[in-house]
Amino acid sequence: MASRRQPRRRSGIARAFKVLLVVALLAGGVLAAKPLWNHFNPEDPELTVRYRTETSAESDAVRPWLEVFNTSEQPVPLSEVALRYYFAADDDASYGFNCVDAAIGCANLTGSVVAMDAPHEGADHYLELGFTEKAGVLKPGANSKGLEIQLYRTDHKPVDQDGDWSYDASKKTYQESDRIPAYKRGALVWGEEPGGKDGKTSAKPVSRTVPELPEGGFFDDFNYRGPKDTALFKHGWLVRTSEGGPGIEGTWSTKGVTFPGDDEALGGQVLNLRAATDGTEGGTQQAALGTKEAKFRTGTYAARIHFTDEPTTGENGDHINQTFFTIGGSGSKYAELDNEYMPNGGWGAPGPKLDTTTWRNADEGDRVTNKTEKSIAGWHTMLITVDKKSVTYSIDGKTLYRSGADYAPRADMAINFNTWFVDLPFAGDRAWDMKVDWVYHQAGEKLTAEEAEQAAEEFQGNGVGWFDTLPAS
């Protein structure tokens, strides 16, 4: 579509005349039958949305870049703004979303994929984007600057954008797009909804809760396209490919790190860590994902994890280790807090067992540990709660073990998940999977499992798939 010229500023006389006219029309009941926002002047909008894309009609993901301009003469808090990107879903596929980059910070951008009650040609779903209060305020004439978005199928098949309402392959550079509506306080102030001419709409009115993110928090529901997704790295994660232990050295690989769709997951996707082998070192791969920065210490570490007692494929019997742990520091200020589940045991001890271990000094093996000797196959909320006097490990709200002040962490740590083989006891192909639904850390606070679960549900329910409000290390 042809782009509009930048709206001209109104004179003071014109503004006064318009105010008097609106008052007169309201008094006479002329505008009372329909909401004012269905009659905004398209030549004089409060907001303007610009859009560009570099993707073809068939692509691995929908990748709109968006900018929001305040074209009014009043400051606009971004927390009052919502945007909608309309598209037609492929074959009833499920979709995921993430923010790759944003000048306002991806932690301050929310997103939810919504199915339309009344589908229209080119649109039966939309991605609704919103902003937290920390996204800031747009002054008159100001620009939000770039919002780099990814919308993709959770089965990771290519998406077909041909004919989608908001997609425009011709816009390779930023141009105005009235196919991406903008709303202020729930009122349409820019653009056109599918079937939305003459005041008609084909979508639910904007009605959303802007979340207030806690300070000192880190949350992720693992909505990513794969181990090489740029958003994964920018959100603070690294897929391990380095040498070294534990397990079979030299076998850490990106191949075992995936993000499949899962109906039991809070955000519709999980982090899946697969360790696979044919029984030889050369035919083995192990999987690990950890935060880039070691900046976590006291507070609550919570994760919803699915452990397994049997391989996904192949013969059972491996000494497999499914792990949620933190690690950091070195020498006299080393710190490591472990949850290690071994369904078939390991290191000479039978399984199933969960080892909860607090390390003080790795070089000297200075640690305290506890074994919970039972199966924990299935979904569980795992907690590690840390203060200066103790480290407490729990599962689904039940305390498993508490170590004392002598073993409280003396260094900041990174958060890690991995699946690995203690050894290779027999030949043959087999693969083991551990799934993680979400992870949440809240610095300086002791949360119960129920409180952590409730927080995760509220974050995700308000369109927050990731945030990091901790200071950089």
C-alpha positions as CSV (number, residue, x, y, z in Angstrom):
1,M,0.0,0.0,0.0
2,A,1.1,3.6,-0.7
3,S,2.7,5.2,2.3
4,R,1.1,8.4,3.8
5,R,2.9,11.7,4.2
6,Q,3.9,12.6,7.8
7,P,0.9,14.4,9.3
8,R,1.2,18.2,9.6
9,R,0.9,19.9,13.0
10,R,-2.4,21.6,13.6
11,S,-2.5,25.3,14.5
12,G,-3.9,26.4,17.8
13,I,-7.0,27.8,16.1
14,A,-7.6,24.5,14.3
15,R,-7.3,22.6,17.5
16,A,-9.7,24.8,19.3
17,F,-12.3,24.6,16.5
18,K,-12.1,20.8,16.5
19,V,-12.7,20.6,20.3
20,L,-15.7,22.9,20.0
21,L,-17.0,20.8,17.1
22,V,-16.7,17.5,18.9
23,V,-18.4,19.0,22.0
24,A,-21.3,20.3,19.9
25,L,-21.7,16.9,18.1
26,L,-21.7,15.0,21.4
27,A,-24.3,17.4,22.9
28,G,-26.5,16.8,19.9
29,G,-26.2,13.0,20.1
30,V,-24.6,12.8,16.6
31,L,-21.7,10.7,17.8
32,A,-23.3,9.0,20.8
33,A,-24.3,5.9,18.9
34,K,-20.7,4.7,18.2
35,P,-17.4,4.9,20.1
36,L,-15.2,7.9,19.2
37,W,-12.3,5.6,18.4
38,N,-14.1,4.2,15.4
39,H,-14.1,7.7,13.9
40,F,-10.5,8.8,14.4
41,N,-9.2,11.0,11.6
42,P,-6.8,8.8,9.6
43,E,-5.0,12.0,8.4
44,D,-4.4,13.1,11.9
45,P,-3.7,10.0,14.1
46,E,-2.4,10.0,17.6
47,L,0.0,7.2,16.8
48,T,1.6,6.0,13.6
49,V,3.1,2.5,13.0
50,R,6.0,1.9,10.6
51,Y,6.9,-1.6,9.4
52,R,9.6,-3.4,7.5
53,T,10.5,-7.0,6.8
54,E,13.2,-9.0,4.9
55,T,11.4,-12.3,4.7
56,S,9.8,-13.9,1.7
57,A,6.2,-15.2,1.6
58,E,7.5,-18.6,2.7
59,S,10.0,-18.4,5.5
60,D,11.1,-20.1,8.7
61,A,9.5,-17.3,10.7
62,V,7.4,-14.1,10.4
63,R,9.8,-11.3,11.2
64,P,8.3,-7.9,11.4
65,W,10.3,-4.9,12.5
66,L,8.0,-2.2,14.0
67,E,8.3,1.4,15.1
68,V,5.7,3.5,16.9
69,F,5.6,7.2,16.4
70,N,3.7,9.6,18.7
71,T,2.1,11.9,16.1
72,S,0.0,13.7,18.7
73,E,0.9,16.8,20.7
74,Q,0.7,15.0,24.1
75,P,3.1,12.6,25.7
76,V,2.0,9.0,25.4
77,P,3.0,6.3,28.0
78,L,3.8,3.2,26.0
79,S,2.1,1.1,28.7
80,E,-1.2,2.6,27.3
81,V,-0.4,1.3,23.8
82,A,-1.0,-2.0,22.0
83,L,-0.2,-3.2,18.5
84,R,-1.7,-6.0,16.5
85,Y,-0.1,-8.0,13.7
86,Y,-2.8,-10.0,11.8
87,F,-2.1,-13.3,10.0
88,A,-3.8,-16.5,8.8
89,A,-2.6,-19.6,10.6
90,D,-1.3,-22.5,8.5
91,D,-3.2,-25.8,8.9
92,D,-4.4,-25.0,12.4
93,A,-0.8,-24.8,13.6
94,S,0.2,-23.4,17.0
95,Y,2.4,-20.3,17.1
96,G,5.1,-19.0,19.4
97,F,6.5,-15.5,19.7
98,N,9.6,-13.9,21.0
99,C,11.3,-10.5,20.9
100,V,14.8,-10.6,19.4
101,D,15.8,-7.0,20.0
102,A,14.2,-3.7,21.1
103,A,15.5,-0.3,22.0
104,I,13.1,-0.2,24.9
105,G,14.4,-3.7,26.0
106,C,12.7,-7.0,25.2
107,A,11.8,-7.4,28.9
108,N,9.4,-4.4,28.5
109,L,7.5,-5.9,25.5
110,T,4.7,-8.3,26.0
111,G,3.0,-10.6,23.4
112,S,0.1,-12.9,23.0
113,V,-1.2,-14.9,20.0
114,V,-5.0,-14.7,19.9
115,A,-7.5,-16.6,17.7
116,M,-10.1,-14.3,16.2
117,D,-13.8,-15.0,16.9
118,A,-14.7,-13.8,13.4
119,P,-12.0,-14.7,10.9
120,H,-11.5,-12.5,7.8
121,E,-9.7,-13.1,4.6
122,G,-6.0,-13.0,5.4
123,A,-6.5,-13.1,9.1
124,D,-7.8,-15.6,11.7
125,H,-5.2,-14.8,14.4
126,Y,-3.2,-11.8,15.6
127,L,-0.2,-11.2,17.7
128,E,-1.0,-8.5,20.2
129,L,2.0,-6.6,21.5
130,G,2.0,-4.5,24.6
131,F,4.4,-2.6,26.8
132,T,5.3,-2.4,30.5
133,E,5.5,0.9,32.4
134,K,9.3,0.7,32.2
135,A,9.0,0.9,28.4
136,G,8.8,4.7,29.0
137,V,6.9,7.6,27.6
138,L,6.9,8.8,24.0
139,K,7.1,12.6,23.8
140,P,5.3,14.3,20.9
141,G,7.1,13.4,17.7
142,A,9.2,10.7,19.4
143,N,9.8,7.2,18.1
144,S,9.9,3.9,20.0
145,K,12.7,2.8,17.6
146,G,13.0,-0.7,16.3
147,L,11.1,-3.7,17.8
148,E,12.4,-6.9,16.2
149,I,9.8,-9.6,16.5
150,Q,9.7,-13.3,15.6
151,L,6.4,-15.2,15.1
152,Y,6.8,-18.9,14.2
153,R,5.1,-22.3,14.2
154,T,5.9,-24.3,17.3
155,D,6.4,-27.4,15.1
156,H,9.1,-25.3,13.5
157,K,7.8,-25.9,10.0
158,P,8.0,-23.0,7.5
159,V,5.3,-20.4,7.7
160,D,3.3,-19.2,4.7
161,Q,2.8,-15.5,4.8
162,D,1.2,-15.1,1.4
163,G,-2.0,-13.1,1.8
164,D,-1.6,-12.4,5.5
165,W,-3.3,-9.1,6.4
166,S,-0.3,-7.4,8.0
167,Y,2.4,-8.9,5.8
168,D,3.9,-6.7,3.1
169,A,6.9,-8.0,1.2
170,S,7.4,-4.7,-0.6
171,K,8.3,-2.8,2.6
172,K,12.0,-3.6,2.8
173,T,12.7,-0.3,4.6
174,Y,10.5,1.3,7.3
175,Q,7.3,2.6,5.9
176,E,3.9,3.5,7.4
177,S,1.6,0.4,7.5
178,D,-2.1,0.8,8.2
179,R,-2.4,-3.0,8.2
180,I,-0.9,-3.0,11.7
181,P,-3.4,-1.3,14.0
182,A,-2.4,0.6,17.1
183,Y,-4.5,1.2,20.2
184,K,-4.3,3.6,23.0
185,R,-6.1,2.7,26.2
186,G,-8.0,0.1,24.2
187,A,-9.2,2.5,21.5
188,L,-8.2,2.1,17.9
189,V,-6.0,5.2,17.0
190,W,-4.2,4.0,13.9
191,G,-4.7,1.6,11.0
192,E,-7.4,-0.7,9.9
193,E,-8.5,-4.1,11.4
194,P,-9.6,-6.9,9.0
195,G,-13.2,-6.1,8.1
196,G,-12.9,-3.0,10.2
197,K,-14.3,-0.3,7.8
198,D,-17.3,1.8,8.8
199,G,-16.7,1.1,12.5
200,K,-17.0,-2.7,12.2
201,T,-14.4,-4.9,13.8
202,S,-13.4,-8.5,13.5
203,A,-11.5,-8.9,16.7
204,K,-12.0,-8.6,20.4
205,P,-11.5,-5.1,21.9
206,V,-8.1,-4.6,23.5
207,S,-8.5,-5.4,27.2
208,R,-5.2,-6.4,28.9
209,T,-3.4,-6.1,32.1
210,V,0.0,-4.5,31.9
211,P,2.3,-6.5,34.2
212,E,4.5,-5.0,36.8
213,L,7.8,-6.9,36.7
214,P,9.5,-7.5,40.0
215,E,13.0,-6.1,40.5
216,G,15.8,-8.6,40.8
217,G,13.9,-11.3,38.8
218,F,14.7,-13.6,35.9
219,F,12.0,-15.6,34.0
220,D,11.9,-17.6,30.8
221,D,9.2,-19.9,29.4
222,F,11.5,-21.0,26.6
223,N,9.7,-19.8,23.5
224,Y,12.5,-20.1,21.0
225,R,12.9,-21.4,17.4
226,G,16.0,-23.5,18.1
227,P,19.6,-23.5,19.6
228,K,20.7,-20.9,17.1
229,D,17.8,-18.5,17.7
230,T,19.3,-15.0,18.1
231,A,16.8,-14.3,20.8
232,L,18.1,-17.2,22.9
233,F,21.5,-15.6,23.1
234,K,20.2,-12.1,23.6
235,H,18.0,-13.3,26.4
236,G,21.2,-14.4,28.3
237,W,21.6,-18.1,27.4
238,L,24.4,-20.2,25.9
239,V,24.2,-23.7,24.4
240,R,27.2,-25.6,25.5
241,T,29.6,-27.0,22.9
242,S,32.8,-26.8,24.9
243,E,35.1,-29.6,25.9
244,G,35.3,-31.1,29.3
245,G,33.1,-33.0,31.8
246,P,30.9,-34.1,33.3
247,G,30.1,-37.3,31.5
248,I,31.5,-38.3,28.1
249,E,34.1,-35.6,27.3
250,G,33.9,-33.8,24.0
251,T,30.3,-34.7,23.3
252,W,28.4,-31.4,24.1
253,S,26.4,-30.5,21.1
254,T,23.7,-28.1,19.9
255,K,21.9,-31.0,18.3
256,G,20.3,-32.1,21.6
257,V,18.9,-28.6,22.4
258,T,15.4,-28.1,21.0
259,F,12.2,-26.2,21.8
260,P,9.3,-28.3,20.7
261,G,5.6,-27.5,21.2
262,D,4.1,-29.2,24.2
263,D,0.4,-29.0,25.3
264,E,1.4,-29.5,28.9
265,A,3.7,-26.5,28.9
266,L,2.6,-23.2,30.3
267,G,3.7,-21.2,27.3
268,G,3.1,-24.0,24.7
269,Q,6.8,-24.8,24.3
270,V,9.5,-26.5,26.4
271,L,13.3,-26.6,26.5
272,N,14.1,-30.2,25.5
273,L,17.6,-31.6,26.4
274,R,18.4,-34.9,24.7
275,A,21.4,-37.1,25.4
276,A,21.8,-39.7,22.7
277,T,24.4,-42.5,22.0
278,D,25.1,-45.6,20.1
279,G,27.2,-46.9,23.0
280,T,30.5,-45.4,21.8
281,E,32.2,-42.1,22.7
282,G,32.2,-41.0,19.0
283,G,28.5,-41.7,18.7
284,T,27.5,-39.8,21.8
285,Q,26.0,-36.3,22.2
286,Q,25.1,-34.6,25.4
287,A,23.0,-31.4,25.9
288,A,23.3,-28.4,28.2
289,L,21.9,-24.9,28.4
290,G,23.1,-22.3,30.9
291,T,23.0,-18.5,31.5
292,K,25.9,-16.5,30.0
293,E,26.4,-14.5,33.2
294,A,27.0,-15.7,36.7
295,K,24.9,-13.1,38.6
296,F,22.6,-15.2,40.8
297,R,23.1,-15.8,44.5
298,T,20.6,-15.5,47.3
299,G,16.8,-15.9,46.7
300,T,14.7,-18.6,45.1
301,Y,15.5,-20.7,42.0
302,A,12.4,-22.4,40.6
303,A,11.9,-24.6,37.5
304,R,9.2,-26.9,36.3
305,I,10.9,-30.0,35.0
306,H,9.9,-33.3,33.5
307,F,12.2,-36.1,34.5
308,T,12.1,-39.6,32.9
309,D,12.8,-43.1,34.1
310,E,13.0,-44.6,30.6
311,P,14.7,-43.6,27.3
312,T,12.6,-42.1,24.6
313,T,14.1,-44.6,22.2
314,G,16.3,-47.7,22.7
315,E,17.1,-50.0,25.5
316,N,16.9,-48.9,29.2
317,G,19.8,-49.2,31.6
318,D,22.0,-46.1,31.1
319,H,23.4,-44.2,34.0
320,I,21.8,-41.0,32.8
321,N,22.0,-37.7,34.8
322,Q,19.2,-35.2,34.4
323,T,20.3,-32.0,36.1
324,F,19.2,-28.5,37.3
325,F,22.0,-26.7,39.0
326,T,23.8,-23.4,39.7
327,I,27.6,-22.9,39.5
328,G,30.1,-20.1,39.9
329,G,33.3,-18.8,41.4
330,S,36.6,-20.6,41.9
331,G,39.0,-21.7,44.6
332,S,38.0,-20.7,48.1
333,K,35.0,-18.8,46.6
334,Y,33.6,-21.7,44.6
335,A,29.8,-22.3,44.7
336,E,27.7,-25.1,43.2
337,L,24.1,-26.2,44.1
338,D,22.9,-29.4,42.4
339,N,19.8,-31.3,41.6
340,E,20.9,-34.5,39.9
341,Y,18.3,-37.2,39.0
342,M,19.6,-40.6,38.0
343,P,16.8,-43.1,37.3
344,N,19.2,-46.0,37.0
345,G,21.7,-44.8,39.5
346,G,25.3,-44.1,39.0
347,W,28.8,-43.9,40.6
348,G,28.2,-47.3,42.2
349,A,24.8,-46.4,43.8
350,P,21.5,-47.8,42.6
351,G,18.6,-45.8,41.4
352,P,16.2,-44.2,41.0
353,K,17.7,-41.4,43.1
354,L,17.8,-37.6,43.3
355,D,21.1,-36.2,44.7
356,T,20.9,-32.7,46.2
357,T,24.4,-31.5,46.8
358,T,25.9,-28.2,48.0
359,W,29.6,-27.7,47.2
360,R,32.0,-25.5,49.0
361,N,35.3,-26.2,47.3
362,A,35.4,-28.2,44.0
363,D,39.1,-28.9,44.1
364,E,39.0,-30.6,47.5
365,G,35.6,-32.3,47.0
366,D,34.3,-30.3,50.0
367,R,30.6,-30.8,49.8
368,V,27.5,-32.0,51.6
369,T,24.9,-34.2,50.0
370,N,21.6,-36.0,50.4
371,K,19.9,-38.8,48.4
372,T,16.2,-39.1,47.8
373,E,15.8,-42.7,46.8
374,K,12.6,-42.8,44.8
375,S,11.3,-42.2,41.3
376,I,10.4,-38.6,40.4
377,A,9.5,-39.3,36.8
378,G,7.0,-36.7,35.4
379,W,6.5,-33.0,35.9
380,H,7.7,-31.4,39.2
381,T,8.4,-27.9,40.5
382,M,12.0,-27.9,41.8
383,L,13.2,-25.2,44.2
384,I,16.5,-24.2,45.5
385,T,16.2,-21.5,48.2
386,V,19.3,-19.7,49.3
387,D,20.1,-17.2,52.1
388,K,23.3,-16.5,54.0
389,K,22.6,-19.2,56.5
390,S,21.3,-22.2,54.4
391,V,20.5,-23.8,51.1
392,T,17.2,-25.6,50.9
393,Y,16.2,-28.1,48.2
394,S,12.5,-29.0,47.7
395,I,10.2,-30.7,45.2
396,D,6.6,-29.6,44.8
397,G,6.7,-27.8,48.1
398,K,8.2,-30.7,50.1
399,T,11.6,-30.1,51.6
400,L,14.2,-32.7,50.7
401,Y,17.4,-31.3,52.2
402,R,18.9,-28.3,53.9
403,S,22.6,-27.5,54.2
404,G,23.9,-25.0,56.7
405,A,25.7,-21.6,56.7
406,D,29.2,-23.1,56.2
407,Y,28.0,-24.2,52.7
408,A,26.1,-21.1,51.7
409,P,27.3,-19.7,48.3
410,R,30.2,-17.3,48.5
411,A,30.1,-16.4,44.8
412,D,27.6,-15.4,42.2
413,M,26.4,-18.3,40.0
414,A,25.0,-19.2,36.6
415,I,21.8,-21.3,36.1
416,N,22.2,-24.5,34.2
417,F,20.2,-27.5,32.8
418,N,21.8,-30.6,31.3
419,T,21.3,-34.2,30.4
420,W,24.4,-36.4,30.2
421,F,25.8,-40.0,30.5
422,V,27.8,-41.0,33.6
423,D,29.3,-43.8,31.5
424,L,28.4,-46.0,28.5
425,P,27.6,-49.5,29.9
426,F,26.5,-51.2,26.6
427,A,26.2,-50.8,22.9
428,G,23.1,-49.8,20.8
429,D,21.2,-46.7,19.9
430,R,19.2,-44.9,22.6
431,A,18.1,-41.3,23.5
432,W,17.0,-39.7,26.8
433,D,15.0,-36.5,27.1
434,M,14.6,-34.0,29.9
435,K,12.0,-31.2,29.5
436,V,11.9,-27.8,31.2
437,D,8.7,-25.7,31.0
438,W,10.0,-22.5,32.7
439,V,12.6,-21.2,35.1
440,Y,12.2,-18.3,37.5
441,H,14.7,-16.7,39.9
442,Q,13.8,-14.0,42.4
443,A,16.7,-12.5,44.2
444,G,16.6,-12.1,48.0
445,E,13.2,-13.7,48.4
446,K,12.1,-17.1,49.7
447,L,9.2,-18.3,47.6
448,T,7.1,-21.4,48.1
449,A,6.5,-23.7,45.1
450,E,2.9,-22.5,44.9
451,E,4.1,-18.8,44.9
452,A,6.6,-19.6,42.1
453,E,4.0,-21.4,40.0
454,Q,1.5,-18.6,40.5
455,A,4.1,-16.0,39.5
456,A,5.0,-18.0,36.3
457,E,1.3,-18.3,35.4
458,E,0.8,-14.6,35.9
459,F,3.8,-13.7,33.8
460,Q,2.9,-15.9,30.9
461,G,-0.8,-15.1,31.2
462,N,0.0,-11.4,30.8
463,G,2.1,-12.0,27.7
464,V,5.5,-12.1,29.4
465,G,7.7,-14.9,28.1
466,W,11.0,-13.6,29.3
467,F,12.4,-10.8,31.5
468,D,15.6,-10.0,33.3
469,T,15.5,-7.2,35.9
470,L,18.7,-8.2,37.6
471,P,21.8,-6.0,37.3
472,A,24.5,-7.2,35.0
473,S,27.3,-9.0,36.7
